[in-house]
Amino acid sequence: MVDWDYLLVESVILAAMIFGAIYVEHWNYRRVQKNENNIVRKKILLLIEEDLVRKLRFIKESDQYKDYKPFFTDVWDSVILSGKQTLFPFDIIKNLEHTYSWMKYYNTELQQKGPIGNEQILKDLLIEIKKTTELSLDVLKT
């Protein structure tokens, strides 16, 4: 004869144990993932910050020597292609996208029209890129 009360209690205890184990495992996974995301976010921010500082140096040298060369936007492009931009708040993404878009626009102007006879436009674009880059650096530091 089956003791239904005993079987019911055992089933409830077993279900609670299984649910608890799954919950703890899921909670631990989320905690580990959050920590990994924080580490990746900090490394990417450091990489972007270093890239923007190099861009400011590049702008200064371009203006100083009147040597207009294209910007490399590979750092931001790699962040986008990897899908890691989702680790950042929307305001930072929007700000960085704006900054790198100016660089790409400059590259397009440089490629299409060349530096000869186009110096004033390139200078104006470099001034705008410098402003947006400095703004992006300020946003990243806050």
GROMACS .gro file of C-alpha atoms in nm:
model
  142
    1MET     CA    1   0.000   0.000   0.000
    2VAL     CA    2   0.130   0.348  -0.093
    3ASP     CA    3   0.151   0.616   0.170
    4TRP     CA    4   0.036   0.914  -0.037
    5ASP     CA    5   0.122   1.174   0.225
    6TYR     CA    6   0.480   1.047   0.246
    7LEU     CA    7   0.511   1.039  -0.135
    8LEU     CA    8   0.372   1.393  -0.166
    9VAL     CA    9   0.615   1.531   0.093
   10GLU     CA   10   0.908   1.357  -0.076
   11SER     CA   11   0.805   1.493  -0.417
   12VAL     CA   12   0.772   1.848  -0.284
   13ILE     CA   13   1.114   1.827  -0.115
   14LEU     CA   14   1.271   1.687  -0.431
   15ALA     CA   15   1.110   1.960  -0.644
   16ALA     CA   16   1.232   2.228  -0.401
   17MET     CA   17   1.586   2.087  -0.415
   18ILE     CA   18   1.588   2.079  -0.794
   19PHE     CA   19   1.441   2.428  -0.820
   20GLY     CA   20   1.690   2.558  -0.563
   21ALA     CA   21   1.986   2.403  -0.743
   22ILE     CA   22   1.875   2.550  -1.075
   23TYR     CA   23   1.816   2.890  -0.917
   24VAL     CA   24   2.158   2.894  -0.749
   25GLU     CA   25   2.330   2.783  -1.069
   26HIS     CA   26   2.152   3.050  -1.272
   27TRP     CA   27   2.227   3.317  -1.011
   28ASN     CA   28   2.596   3.220  -1.010
   29TYR     CA   29   2.608   3.224  -1.391
   30ARG     CA   30   2.455   3.574  -1.401
   31ARG     CA   31   2.703   3.695  -1.136
   32VAL     CA   32   3.001   3.555  -1.329
   33GLN     CA   33   2.868   3.699  -1.657
   34LYS     CA   34   2.816   4.040  -1.496
   35ASN     CA   35   3.173   4.038  -1.363
   36GLU     CA   36   3.310   3.937  -1.704
   37ASN     CA   37   3.107   4.211  -1.873
   38ASN     CA   38   3.243   4.468  -1.627
   39ILE     CA   39   3.600   4.359  -1.699
   40VAL     CA   40   3.544   4.366  -2.076
   41ARG     CA   41   3.371   4.706  -2.053
   42LYS     CA   42   3.665   4.855  -1.861
   43LYS     CA   43   3.918   4.716  -2.110
   44ILE     CA   44   3.722   4.843  -2.409
   45LEU     CA   45   3.681   5.187  -2.250
   46LEU     CA   46   4.056   5.200  -2.188
   47LEU     CA   47   4.123   5.097  -2.549
   48ILE     CA   48   3.883   5.359  -2.686
   49GLU     CA   49   4.024   5.627  -2.457
   50GLU     CA   50   4.380   5.551  -2.573
   51ASP     CA   51   4.261   5.556  -2.934
   52LEU     CA   52   4.096   5.897  -2.891
   53VAL     CA   53   4.411   6.038  -2.728
   54ARG     CA   54   4.611   5.912  -3.028
   55LYS     CA   55   4.355   6.079  -3.256
   56LEU     CA   56   4.412   6.413  -3.082
   57ARG     CA   57   4.787   6.371  -3.135
   58PHE     CA   58   4.719   6.281  -3.499
   59ILE     CA   59   4.507   6.596  -3.544
   60LYS     CA   60   4.779   6.812  -3.392
   61GLU     CA   61   5.044   6.663  -3.622
   62SER     CA   62   4.817   6.692  -3.928
   63ASP     CA   63   4.758   7.059  -3.857
   64GLN     CA   64   5.120   7.129  -3.768
   65TYR     CA   65   5.276   6.964  -4.072
   66LYS     CA   66   4.984   7.019  -4.313
   67ASP     CA   67   4.997   6.646  -4.375
   68TYR     CA   68   4.641   6.528  -4.422
   69LYS     CA   69   4.605   6.152  -4.390
   70PRO     CA   70   4.298   5.940  -4.319
   71PHE     CA   71   4.196   5.837  -3.971
   72PHE     CA   72   4.196   5.472  -3.878
   73THR     CA   73   3.865   5.389  -3.711
   74ASP     CA   74   3.943   5.022  -3.661
   75VAL     CA   75   3.908   5.036  -3.282
   76TRP     CA   76   3.547   5.156  -3.295
   77ASP     CA   77   3.471   4.933  -3.592
   78SER     CA   78   3.592   4.629  -3.399
   79VAL     CA   79   3.373   4.723  -3.101
   80ILE     CA   80   3.071   4.747  -3.331
   81LEU     CA   81   3.149   4.427  -3.520
   82SER     CA   82   3.196   4.234  -3.197
   83GLY     CA   83   2.863   4.365  -3.064
   84LYS     CA   84   3.030   4.487  -2.744
   85GLN     CA   85   2.880   4.836  -2.773
   86THR     CA   86   2.578   4.695  -2.591
   87LEU     CA   87   2.788   4.690  -2.273
   88PHE     CA   88   2.774   5.070  -2.261
   89PRO     CA   89   2.494   5.313  -2.184
   90PHE     CA   90   2.318   5.456  -2.487
   91ASP     CA   91   2.457   5.807  -2.429
   92ILE     CA   92   2.816   5.683  -2.454
   93ILE     CA   93   2.739   5.481  -2.768
   94LYS     CA   94   2.571   5.781  -2.929
   95ASN     CA   95   2.859   6.011  -2.837
   96LEU     CA   96   3.131   5.776  -2.965
   97GLU     CA   97   2.938   5.702  -3.282
   98HIS     CA   98   2.911   6.076  -3.346
   99THR     CA   99   3.286   6.124  -3.298
  100TYR     CA  100   3.388   5.835  -3.520
  101SER     CA  101   3.133   5.940  -3.783
  102TRP     CA  102   3.311   6.275  -3.814
  103MET     CA  103   3.638   6.088  -3.869
  104LYS     CA  104   3.479   5.877  -4.141
  105TYR     CA  105   3.333   6.187  -4.303
  106TYR     CA  106   3.680   6.345  -4.302
  107ASN     CA  107   3.820   6.029  -4.462
  108THR     CA  108   3.553   6.046  -4.732
  109GLU     CA  109   3.628   6.413  -4.805
  110LEU     CA  110   3.999   6.338  -4.818
  111GLN     CA  111   3.950   6.042  -5.050
  112GLN     CA  112   3.705   6.212  -5.285
  113LYS     CA  113   3.861   6.557  -5.315
  114GLY     CA  114   4.218   6.505  -5.195
  115PRO     CA  115   4.420   6.745  -4.981
  116ILE     CA  116   4.523   6.983  -5.262
  117GLY     CA  117   4.281   7.273  -5.292
  118ASN     CA  118   4.070   7.128  -5.013
  119GLU     CA  119   4.282   7.236  -4.717
  120GLN     CA  120   4.031   7.472  -4.558
  121ILE     CA  121   3.755   7.212  -4.554
  122LEU     CA  122   3.996   6.956  -4.408
  123LYS     CA  123   4.111   7.205  -4.142
  124ASP     CA  124   3.750   7.280  -4.050
  125LEU     CA  125   3.674   6.909  -4.027
  126LEU     CA  126   3.981   6.853  -3.808
  127ILE     CA  127   3.861   7.128  -3.575
  128GLU     CA  128   3.520   6.960  -3.549
  129ILE     CA  129   3.678   6.618  -3.497
  130LYS     CA  130   3.899   6.762  -3.224
  131LYS     CA  131   3.594   6.909  -3.046
  132THR     CA  132   3.396   6.586  -3.062
  133THR     CA  133   3.699   6.379  -2.959
  134GLU     CA  134   3.762   6.598  -2.655
  135LEU     CA  135   3.393   6.578  -2.567
  136SER     CA  136   3.403   6.199  -2.598
  137LEU     CA  137   3.708   6.182  -2.372
  138ASP     CA  138   3.524   6.394  -2.115
  139VAL     CA  139   3.221   6.164  -2.136
  140LEU     CA  140   3.438   5.855  -2.093
  141LYS     CA  141   3.610   5.998  -1.786
  142THR     CA  142   3.284   6.066  -1.605
   0.00000   0.00000   0.00000
